[in-house]
PDB file of C-alpha atoms and ligand atoms in Angstrom:
ATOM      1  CA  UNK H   1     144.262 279.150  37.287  1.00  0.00           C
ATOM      2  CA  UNK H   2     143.736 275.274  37.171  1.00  0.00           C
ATOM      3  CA  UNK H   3     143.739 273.840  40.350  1.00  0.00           C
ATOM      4  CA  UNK H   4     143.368 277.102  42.568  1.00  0.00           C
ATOM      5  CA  UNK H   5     140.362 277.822  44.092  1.00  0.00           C
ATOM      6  CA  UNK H   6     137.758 279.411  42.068  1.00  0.00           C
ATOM      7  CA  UNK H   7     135.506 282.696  43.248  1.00  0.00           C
ATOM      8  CA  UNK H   8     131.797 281.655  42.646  1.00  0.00           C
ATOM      9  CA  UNK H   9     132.524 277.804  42.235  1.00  0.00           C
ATOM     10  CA  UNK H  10     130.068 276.073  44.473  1.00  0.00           C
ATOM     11  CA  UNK H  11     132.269 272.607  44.522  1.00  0.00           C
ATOM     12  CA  UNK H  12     134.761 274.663  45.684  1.00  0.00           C
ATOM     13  CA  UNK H  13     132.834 276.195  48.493  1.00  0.00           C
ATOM     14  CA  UNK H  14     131.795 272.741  49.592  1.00  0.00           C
ATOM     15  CA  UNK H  15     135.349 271.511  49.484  1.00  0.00           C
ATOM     16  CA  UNK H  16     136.538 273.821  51.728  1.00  0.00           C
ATOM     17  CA  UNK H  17     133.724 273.436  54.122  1.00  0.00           C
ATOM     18  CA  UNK H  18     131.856 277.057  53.536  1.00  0.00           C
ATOM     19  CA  UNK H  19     128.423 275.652  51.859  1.00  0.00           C
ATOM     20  CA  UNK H  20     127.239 272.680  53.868  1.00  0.00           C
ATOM     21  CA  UNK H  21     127.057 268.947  52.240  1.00  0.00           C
ATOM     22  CA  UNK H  22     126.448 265.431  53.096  1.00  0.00           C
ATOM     23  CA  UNK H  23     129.602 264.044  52.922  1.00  0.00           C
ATOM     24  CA  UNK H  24     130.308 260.173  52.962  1.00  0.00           C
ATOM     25  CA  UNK H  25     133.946 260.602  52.356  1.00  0.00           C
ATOM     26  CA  UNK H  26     136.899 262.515  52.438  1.00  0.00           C
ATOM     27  CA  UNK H  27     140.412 262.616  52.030  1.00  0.00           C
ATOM     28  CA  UNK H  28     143.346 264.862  51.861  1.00  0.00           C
ATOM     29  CA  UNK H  29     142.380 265.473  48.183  1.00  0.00           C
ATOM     30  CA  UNK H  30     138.952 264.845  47.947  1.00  0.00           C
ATOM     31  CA  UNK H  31     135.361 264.917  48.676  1.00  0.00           C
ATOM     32  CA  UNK H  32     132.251 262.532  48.637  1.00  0.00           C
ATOM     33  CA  UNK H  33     128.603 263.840  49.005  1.00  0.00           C
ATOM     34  CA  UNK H  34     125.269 263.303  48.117  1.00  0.00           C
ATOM     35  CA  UNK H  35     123.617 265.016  45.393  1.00  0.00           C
ATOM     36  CA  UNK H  36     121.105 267.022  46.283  1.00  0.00           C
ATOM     37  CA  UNK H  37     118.569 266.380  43.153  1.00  0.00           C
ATOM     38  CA  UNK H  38     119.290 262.622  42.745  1.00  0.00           C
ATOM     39  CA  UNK H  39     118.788 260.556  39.823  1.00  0.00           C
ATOM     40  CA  UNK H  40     118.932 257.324  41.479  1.00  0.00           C
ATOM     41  CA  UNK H  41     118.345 256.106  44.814  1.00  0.00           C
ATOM     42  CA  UNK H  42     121.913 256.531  45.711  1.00  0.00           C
ATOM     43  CA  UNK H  43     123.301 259.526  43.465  1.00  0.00           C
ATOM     44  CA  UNK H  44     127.044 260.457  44.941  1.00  0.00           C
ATOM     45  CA  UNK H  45     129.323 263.229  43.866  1.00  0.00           C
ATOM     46  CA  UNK H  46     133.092 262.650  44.163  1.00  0.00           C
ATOM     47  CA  UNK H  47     135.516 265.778  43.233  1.00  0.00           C
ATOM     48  CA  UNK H  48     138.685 266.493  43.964  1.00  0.00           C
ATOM     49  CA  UNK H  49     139.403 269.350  46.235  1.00  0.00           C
ATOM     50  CA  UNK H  50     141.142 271.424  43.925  1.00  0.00           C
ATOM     51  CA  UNK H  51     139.644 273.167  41.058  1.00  0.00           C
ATOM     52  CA  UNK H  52     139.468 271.550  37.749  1.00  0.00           C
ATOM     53  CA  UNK H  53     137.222 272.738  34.872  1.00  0.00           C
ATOM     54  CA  UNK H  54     136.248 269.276  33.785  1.00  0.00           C
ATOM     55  CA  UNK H  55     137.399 265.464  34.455  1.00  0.00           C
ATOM     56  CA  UNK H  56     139.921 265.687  30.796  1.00  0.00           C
ATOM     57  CA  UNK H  57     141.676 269.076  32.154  1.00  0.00           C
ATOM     58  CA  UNK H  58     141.961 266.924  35.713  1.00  0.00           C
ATOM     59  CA  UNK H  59     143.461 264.299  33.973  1.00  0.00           C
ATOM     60  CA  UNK H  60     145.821 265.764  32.035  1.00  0.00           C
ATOM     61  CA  UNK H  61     146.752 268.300  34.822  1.00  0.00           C
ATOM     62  CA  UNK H  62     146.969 265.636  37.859  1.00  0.00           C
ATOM     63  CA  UNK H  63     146.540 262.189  36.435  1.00  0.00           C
ATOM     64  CA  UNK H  64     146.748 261.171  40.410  1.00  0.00           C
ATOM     65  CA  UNK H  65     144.355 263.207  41.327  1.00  0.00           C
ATOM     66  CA  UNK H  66     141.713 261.623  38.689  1.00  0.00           C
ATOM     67  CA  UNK H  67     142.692 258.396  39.629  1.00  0.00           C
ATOM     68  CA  UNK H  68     141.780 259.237  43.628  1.00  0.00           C
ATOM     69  CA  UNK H  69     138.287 260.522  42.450  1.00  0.00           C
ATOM     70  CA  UNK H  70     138.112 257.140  40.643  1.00  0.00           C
ATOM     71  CA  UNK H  71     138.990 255.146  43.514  1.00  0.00           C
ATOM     72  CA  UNK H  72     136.882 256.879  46.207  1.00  0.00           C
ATOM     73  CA  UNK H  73     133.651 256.415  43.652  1.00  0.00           C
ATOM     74  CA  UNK H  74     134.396 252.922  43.890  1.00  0.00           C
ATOM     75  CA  UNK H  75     135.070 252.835  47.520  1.00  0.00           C
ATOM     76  CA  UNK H  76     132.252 254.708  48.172  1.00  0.00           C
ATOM     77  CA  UNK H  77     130.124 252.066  46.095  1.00  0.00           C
ATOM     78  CA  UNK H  78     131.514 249.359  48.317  1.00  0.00           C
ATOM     79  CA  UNK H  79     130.433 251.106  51.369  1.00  0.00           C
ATOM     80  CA  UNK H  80     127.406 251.650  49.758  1.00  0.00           C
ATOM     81  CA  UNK H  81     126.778 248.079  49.123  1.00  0.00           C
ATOM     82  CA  UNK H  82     126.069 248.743  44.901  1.00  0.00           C
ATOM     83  CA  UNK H  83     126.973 245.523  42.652  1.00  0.00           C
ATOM     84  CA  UNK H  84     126.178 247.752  39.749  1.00  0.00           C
ATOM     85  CA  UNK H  85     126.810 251.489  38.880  1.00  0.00           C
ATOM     86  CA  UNK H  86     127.400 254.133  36.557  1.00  0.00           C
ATOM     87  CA  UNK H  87     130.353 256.512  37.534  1.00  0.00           C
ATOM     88  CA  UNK H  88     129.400 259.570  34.461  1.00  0.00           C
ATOM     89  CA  UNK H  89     131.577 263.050  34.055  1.00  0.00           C
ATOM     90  CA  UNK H  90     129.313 264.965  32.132  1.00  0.00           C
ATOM     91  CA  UNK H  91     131.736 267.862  30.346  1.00  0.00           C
ATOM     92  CA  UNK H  92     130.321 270.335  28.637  1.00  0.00           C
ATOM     93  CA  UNK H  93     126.858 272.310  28.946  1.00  0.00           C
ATOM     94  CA  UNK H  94     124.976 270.448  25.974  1.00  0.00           C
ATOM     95  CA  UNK H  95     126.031 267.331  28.087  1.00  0.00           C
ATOM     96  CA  UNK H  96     124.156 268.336  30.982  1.00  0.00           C
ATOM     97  CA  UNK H  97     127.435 269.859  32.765  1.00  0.00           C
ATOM     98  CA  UNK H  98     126.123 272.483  35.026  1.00  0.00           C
ATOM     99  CA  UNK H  99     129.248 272.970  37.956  1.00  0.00           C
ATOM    100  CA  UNK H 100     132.682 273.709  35.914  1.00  0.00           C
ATOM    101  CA  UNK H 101     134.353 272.063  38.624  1.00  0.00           C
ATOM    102  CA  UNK H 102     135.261 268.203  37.705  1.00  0.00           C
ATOM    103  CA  UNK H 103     132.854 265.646  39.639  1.00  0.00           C
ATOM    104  CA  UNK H 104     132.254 262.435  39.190  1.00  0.00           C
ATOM    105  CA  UNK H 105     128.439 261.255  39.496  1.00  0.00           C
ATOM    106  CA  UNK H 106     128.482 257.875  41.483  1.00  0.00           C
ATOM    107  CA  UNK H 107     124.744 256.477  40.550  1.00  0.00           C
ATOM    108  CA  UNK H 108     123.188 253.322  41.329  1.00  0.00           C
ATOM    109  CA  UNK H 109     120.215 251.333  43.199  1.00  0.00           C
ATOM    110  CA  UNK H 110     118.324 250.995  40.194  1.00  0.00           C
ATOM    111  CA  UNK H 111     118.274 249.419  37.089  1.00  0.00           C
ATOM    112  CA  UNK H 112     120.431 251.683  34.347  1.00  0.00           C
ATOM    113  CA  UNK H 113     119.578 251.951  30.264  1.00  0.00           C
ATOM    114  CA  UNK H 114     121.995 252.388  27.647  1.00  0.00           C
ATOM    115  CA  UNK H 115     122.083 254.135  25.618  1.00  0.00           C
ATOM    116  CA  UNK H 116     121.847 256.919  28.333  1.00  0.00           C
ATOM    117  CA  UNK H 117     119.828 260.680  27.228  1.00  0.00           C
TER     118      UNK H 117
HETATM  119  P1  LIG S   1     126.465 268.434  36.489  1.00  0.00           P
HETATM  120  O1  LIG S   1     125.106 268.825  35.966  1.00  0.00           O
HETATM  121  O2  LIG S   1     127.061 267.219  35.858  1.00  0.00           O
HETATM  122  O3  LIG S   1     127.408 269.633  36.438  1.00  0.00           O
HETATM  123  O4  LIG S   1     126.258 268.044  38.002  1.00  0.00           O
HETATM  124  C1  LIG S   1     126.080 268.984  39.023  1.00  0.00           C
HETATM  125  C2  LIG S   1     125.327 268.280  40.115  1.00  0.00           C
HETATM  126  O5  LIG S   1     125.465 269.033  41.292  1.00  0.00           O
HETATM  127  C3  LIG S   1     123.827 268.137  39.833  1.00  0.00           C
HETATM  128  O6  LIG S   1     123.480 266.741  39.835  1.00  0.00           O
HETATM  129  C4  LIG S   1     123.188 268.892  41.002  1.00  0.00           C
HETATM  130  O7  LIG S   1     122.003 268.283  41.479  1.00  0.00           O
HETATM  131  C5  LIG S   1     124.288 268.863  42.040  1.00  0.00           C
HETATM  132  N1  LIG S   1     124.253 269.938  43.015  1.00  0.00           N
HETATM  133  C6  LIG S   1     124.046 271.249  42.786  1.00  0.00           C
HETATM  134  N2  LIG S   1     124.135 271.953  43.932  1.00  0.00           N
HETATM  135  C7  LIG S   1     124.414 271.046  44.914  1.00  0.00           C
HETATM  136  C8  LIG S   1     124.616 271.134  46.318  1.00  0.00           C
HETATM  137  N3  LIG S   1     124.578 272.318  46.975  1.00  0.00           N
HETATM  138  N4  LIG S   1     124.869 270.000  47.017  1.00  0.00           N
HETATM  139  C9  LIG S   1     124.913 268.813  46.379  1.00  0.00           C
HETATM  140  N5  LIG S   1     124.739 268.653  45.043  1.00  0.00           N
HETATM  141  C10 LIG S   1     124.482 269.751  44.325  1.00  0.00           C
HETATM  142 ZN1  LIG S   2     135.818 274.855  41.991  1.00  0.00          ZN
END
């Protein structure tokens, strides 16, 4: 069910501490960490601690809950000292989503194209 924890989910293994991460943040209802293939020099994943298929089905089922994975990618960017960014939810599998549980991708320390691949 949306929002319980998942069997098999990997993000929700991390969240709840069981598979190890490098976390840079975390709050009652969410969790920072560093990718572990990354795209960029600084490649971040934010996600919320409870399960969510995608960012839309986060948003419609806990609009506050989207809107603290926003904030804590920008936050994180702060701390990170990034002018520029990209903040991407892919959704889908011919997007290039590969964990069903929502994430945002906080990217940056590089120069970005658009359109993006
Ligand atoms: P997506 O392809 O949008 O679903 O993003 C999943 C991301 O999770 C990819 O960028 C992977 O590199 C990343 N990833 C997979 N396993 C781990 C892990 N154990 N720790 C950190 N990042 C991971
Ligand atoms: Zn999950």
């Amino acid at each position: 069910m949306a929002g319980e924890p998942q069997e098999d989910c990997l993000f929700c293994k991390i969240a709840e501490g069981h598979v190890p991460a490098t976390v840079v943040r975390e709050t009652d209802t969410t969790v920072a960490f560093r990718d572990i293939n990354p795209q960029a020099p600084i490649h971040i994943l934010v996600i919320p601690k409870a399960h969510y298929r995608n960012a839309a089905e986060l948003a419609a089922a806990a609009p506050q809950l989207a809107a603290d994975v926003l904030r804590d990618a920008g936050e994180v960017a702060a701390e990170e000292k990034l002018e520029s960014y990209r903040i991407v939810f892919n959704t889908g599998a011919g997007a290039g989503q590969t964990v069903f549980h929502a994430h945002a991708h906080l990217l940056g320390g590089r120069g970005m194209q658009w359109p993006p691949g």
